[in-house]
């Protein structure tokens, strides 16, 4: 365990945290971002394979056993010509990746015309759509990607008023194919739908003799609409995921709404200051009537002393989740929600933000299991190692963490997944001072893992269940003298909001419990805390990790993946979409030089499947870089997928910066064999780095992959 104390860290962090808490939303596209040396840079080769249709992200890449590539077309611009005006899932016919050492394709040029920008383009093959948003499925009783209320009402904008986290069916993300035959030609495609309520669909797929794939939408289903998933409370914001070593879909809930403190602040800062003003995050307002309006309310209440309520926007869809669970939509009024509180059924915040294992994938109704014991966060993805015990996880967003979970025994060996037991860890970067002295391209981040706690899945599930039944009525009754049935006025809601700002939301885990857990952790160690406090690191994972000084400053940790069956000596890849804000400012402990385009790190698996060094292998551009540089550089990496031969698919969710086109791309990264050092720029001189320029801010060949245009 790393030797440091929370007290010494807190003393120096309060002022910095307060300064950070009044900042606005992230600064990812700052055109005045100065040049960072050796950015962009690629250690190996980076080739663009595809550009997606205008407005859409490249999400959910999956390579079938025969080398065929599939990905999702997520939230495309509605003005694109059909069929690219709707979200879709498609594959590239007429092309298969070869794993014999050959690249197999010539790099795709940048799109030059509006017609090219509004279609899906590829270096080889044609994008064939298998399914599109809201296609009729399951005998016509459902629409693809759309959750329903228990009585079968589709939860769409024409049925329900109020804030939403994405339109239902518009945001397909992760895709994983579970084969049901030895040849891998038949099976089920599981797809995440990144919305609230969340969803995972299952579509039967088959491959014909000519290599073409066919989707059976008649027999497809939305898992959200099954009793098995609804009994778990459903899901929120299902983002990326992985195929487990035991051949099931692992779906990651990206519950952005979990921060209880904003940015670099800690709960200890609140206790020391005696107020949460300037520090509270969105979680504290989860069961507030109209929760997304808390930012506007805080701005109104506090004026010049207002602050950014981190992730306030991500509690959009919580009320829709209540309707999904069966609540009466009492607050519907015209084009928005009124102040009538939902009091019959309301989602428990501690039920969301987990890895969901879709067990029995070929059964009539799959059996979803939430791994509560792996911690609660805005999970982008899990990566389970071949020991079937070690799992690396990434929490997306500003001032978040990467985490590790190690099961006591191989995960599939537990007859009952609720018996799964293991230890949750948070990262501590040990070479933070050294990281200030060189650009990110030359800085390996050295990590030690800090134990947060040990539990079983059943134990954490029981702790979560203690917070069931709390509603918007409780928000008002707990924090004011209001009684159900009385009128809810703006003045009453303000009184409740101010009480929560000052003393925290008393309906959930309290500030005092988190600070007491940290005090006991410091004096007794993680195994010595009181039984009632053992829950803290599992259901308030980010707050707990921050409280003991772990490095919870990563900005948008997006993708983690390793080759299937990875062994010690192989690599795990980590995508950090934006290296800025609290990774690069003076508010936190990490103070790296800013790279708005992000960084892809890799870490070598050690003998025990541990990792301790994150080595940068792809460095994105600065926001201020011109098109000659930005056009061919990887910007804001999102999903990562390591293919069987070790090449890495890199998807973009790009803040387009100075590009001449506004499309996200899918790149194929080929690492340099055996490289542990400076890759294609061994002397450290910007002048001969083909991905950067001459070191004086002048673009060179403008190609982050080392190939001329």
XYZ file of N, CA and C in Angstrom, residues 405-491:
261
model
N -9.680 -4.301 -10.329
C -10.367 -5.232 -9.438
C -9.710 -6.592 -9.593
N -9.439 -7.265 -8.479
C -8.857 -8.605 -8.512
C -9.750 -9.537 -7.706
N -10.342 -10.505 -8.399
C -11.212 -11.481 -7.739
C -10.377 -12.493 -6.970
N -10.936 -13.034 -5.900
C -10.238 -14.053 -5.115
C -10.017 -15.324 -5.930
N -10.990 -15.662 -6.773
C -10.935 -16.850 -7.626
C -11.381 -16.434 -9.023
N -11.097 -17.243 -10.050
C -11.592 -16.899 -11.391
C -13.092 -16.614 -11.371
N -13.480 -15.544 -12.021
C -14.862 -15.072 -11.936
C -15.875 -16.127 -12.358
N -15.658 -16.865 -13.460
C -16.682 -17.846 -13.837
C -16.711 -19.080 -12.937
N -15.743 -19.191 -12.013
C -15.735 -20.363 -11.134
C -16.778 -20.267 -10.029
N -17.342 -19.086 -9.811
C -18.371 -18.921 -8.781
C -19.708 -19.434 -9.337
N -20.261 -20.464 -8.727
C -21.553 -20.990 -9.190
C -22.627 -19.912 -9.134
N -22.586 -19.108 -8.088
C -23.504 -17.983 -7.950
C -22.676 -16.714 -8.086
N -22.909 -15.908 -9.127
C -22.093 -14.694 -9.302
C -22.213 -13.716 -8.146
N -23.247 -13.855 -7.307
C -23.344 -12.979 -6.150
C -22.308 -13.344 -5.095
N -21.713 -14.545 -5.209
C -20.648 -14.941 -4.286
C -19.289 -14.402 -4.705
N -19.211 -13.803 -5.891
C -17.944 -13.241 -6.362
C -17.345 -12.335 -5.287
N -16.087 -12.599 -4.939
C -15.397 -11.816 -3.910
C -14.091 -11.282 -4.492
N -13.700 -10.103 -4.062
C -12.449 -9.558 -4.553
C -12.121 -8.211 -3.944
N -11.011 -7.650 -4.428
C -10.460 -6.412 -3.886
C -10.457 -5.339 -4.963
N -10.906 -4.153 -4.602
C -10.963 -2.998 -5.496
C -9.790 -2.077 -5.203
N -9.135 -1.597 -6.271
C -7.951 -0.753 -6.140
C -8.132 0.548 -6.943
N -7.489 1.607 -6.457
C -7.411 2.882 -7.166
C -5.943 3.182 -7.459
N -5.646 4.050 -8.454
C -4.256 4.297 -8.835
C -3.627 5.431 -8.041
N -2.331 5.329 -7.862
C -1.552 6.436 -7.316
C -0.329 6.604 -8.207
N -0.215 7.758 -8.865
C 0.913 8.034 -9.750
C 2.084 8.489 -8.896
N 3.168 7.731 -8.916
C 4.284 7.965 -7.994
C 5.321 8.941 -8.532
N 5.332 9.209 -9.842
C 6.358 10.078 -10.412
C 5.766 11.392 -10.900
N 4.879 11.955 -10.100
C 4.188 13.175 -10.527
C 5.129 14.340 -10.716
N 6.147 14.460 -9.884
C 7.085 15.577 -10.023
C 7.873 15.468 -11.322
N 8.335 14.271 -11.643
C 9.099 14.076 -12.869
C 8.252 14.363 -14.097
N 6.961 14.116 -13.978
C 6.073 14.298 -15.120
C 5.930 15.753 -15.526
N 6.294 16.672 -14.665
C 6.197 18.095 -14.971
C 7.320 18.539 -15.901
N 8.412 17.798 -15.919
C 9.639 18.279 -16.540
C 9.768 17.958 -18.017
N 8.889 17.134 -18.577
C 9.006 16.733 -19.972
C 7.630 16.657 -20.587
N 7.537 16.737 -21.910
C 6.227 16.628 -22.551
C 5.651 15.223 -22.369
N 4.334 15.091 -22.466
C 3.710 13.783 -22.238
C 4.266 12.666 -23.109
N 4.738 12.992 -24.309
C 5.294 11.958 -25.179
C 6.510 11.284 -24.563
N 7.167 11.959 -23.630
C 8.390 11.426 -23.023
C 8.211 11.025 -21.573
N 6.968 10.954 -21.107
C 6.732 10.679 -19.690
C 5.950 9.375 -19.538
N 6.595 8.388 -18.939
C 5.873 7.194 -18.497
C 5.256 7.493 -17.135
N 3.985 7.164 -16.970
C 3.345 7.343 -15.677
C 3.517 6.065 -14.857
N 4.176 6.200 -13.706
C 4.422 5.050 -12.837
C 3.287 4.951 -11.819
N 2.692 3.769 -11.722
C 1.486 3.592 -10.909
C 1.701 2.528 -9.836
N 1.246 2.852 -8.638
C 1.044 1.852 -7.594
C -0.452 1.796 -7.314
N -0.906 0.628 -6.931
C -2.338 0.432 -6.724
C -2.669 0.482 -5.239
N -3.629 1.325 -4.895
C -4.050 1.540 -3.515
C -5.303 0.707 -3.250
N -5.230 -0.178 -2.279
C -6.398 -1.004 -1.954
C -7.492 -0.152 -1.329
N -8.701 -0.268 -1.882
C -9.852 0.443 -1.329
C -10.661 -0.429 -0.376
N -10.798 -1.700 -0.703
C -11.578 -2.573 0.158
C -11.805 -3.923 -0.474
N -12.291 -4.861 0.326
C -12.595 -6.216 -0.115
C -14.037 -6.525 0.294
N -14.773 -7.179 -0.608
C -16.172 -7.525 -0.313
C -16.615 -8.607 -1.272
N -17.833 -9.084 -1.081
C -18.485 -9.971 -2.032
C -19.548 -9.185 -2.785
N -19.938 -9.716 -3.923
C -20.977 -9.057 -4.706
C -22.287 -8.992 -3.929
N -22.577 -10.044 -3.189
C -23.814 -10.066 -2.405
C -23.800 -9.013 -1.304
N -22.647 -8.814 -0.681
C -22.556 -7.800 0.377
C -22.850 -6.416 -0.183
N -22.224 -6.081 -1.310
C -22.438 -4.748 -1.875
C -23.878 -4.599 -2.340
N -24.447 -5.651 -2.927
C -25.853 -5.594 -3.358
C -26.771 -5.307 -2.177
N -26.466 -5.891 -1.028
C -27.287 -5.648 0.160
C -27.150 -4.211 0.631
N -25.942 -3.664 0.582
C -25.751 -2.258 0.958
C -26.528 -1.352 0.016
N -26.471 -1.629 -1.287
C -27.203 -0.840 -2.276
C -28.695 -0.858 -1.970
N -29.231 -2.029 -1.629
C -30.670 -2.187 -1.414
C -31.183 -1.350 -0.254
N -30.313 -0.975 0.667
C -30.744 -0.161 1.801
C -31.212 1.225 1.377
N -30.882 1.639 0.154
C -31.267 2.976 -0.326
C -32.418 2.909 -1.325
N -33.027 1.736 -1.483
C -34.218 1.629 -2.322
C -35.380 2.374 -1.662
N -36.312 2.826 -2.474
C -37.536 3.434 -1.948
C -37.423 4.920 -1.660
N -36.264 5.524 -1.900
C -36.102 6.965 -1.684
C -36.559 7.695 -2.941
N -37.383 8.722 -2.800
C -37.994 9.389 -3.944
C -37.760 10.895 -3.892
N -38.383 11.598 -4.837
C -38.313 13.058 -4.835
C -39.085 13.647 -3.653
N -40.080 12.935 -3.181
C -40.785 13.372 -1.974
C -39.811 13.431 -0.802
N -38.935 12.441 -0.700
C -37.962 12.422 0.390
C -36.994 13.606 0.311
N -36.625 14.006 -0.890
C -35.727 15.152 -1.039
C -36.303 16.383 -0.344
N -37.604 16.588 -0.502
C -38.255 17.750 0.098
C -38.508 17.553 1.587
N -38.995 16.357 1.960
C -39.318 16.115 3.358
C -38.072 16.058 4.238
N -36.988 15.513 3.714
C -35.770 15.374 4.506
C -35.094 16.709 4.753
N -35.176 17.601 3.781
C -34.363 18.823 3.838
C -35.159 20.093 4.101
N -36.473 19.964 4.272
C -37.312 21.103 4.666
C -38.404 20.573 5.599
N -39.317 21.463 6.013
C -40.445 21.030 6.846
C -41.686 20.742 6.006
N -41.489 20.555 4.684
C -42.602 20.258 3.777
C -43.178 18.892 4.084
N -44.486 18.735 3.889
C -45.179 17.457 4.056
C -45.872 17.097 2.755
N -45.801 15.815 2.381
C -46.408 15.381 1.130
C -47.873 15.804 1.086
N -48.234 16.371 -0.037
C -49.583 16.892 -0.220
C -49.611 18.401 -0.232
N -48.593 19.023 0.400
C -48.498 20.479 0.360
C -48.029 20.931 -1.024
N -48.275 22.186 -1.329
C -47.818 22.744 -2.600
C -46.293 22.835 -2.602
N -45.707 22.547 -3.781
C -44.254 22.702 -3.948
C -44.020 24.009 -4.697
N -43.420 24.962 -4.025
C -43.138 26.259 -4.624
C -41.653 26.367 -4.942
N -41.311 27.355 -5.740
C -39.905 27.604 -6.062
C -39.130 27.944 -4.796
N -39.761 28.635 -3.872
C -39.092 29.009 -2.614
C -38.805 27.767 -1.771
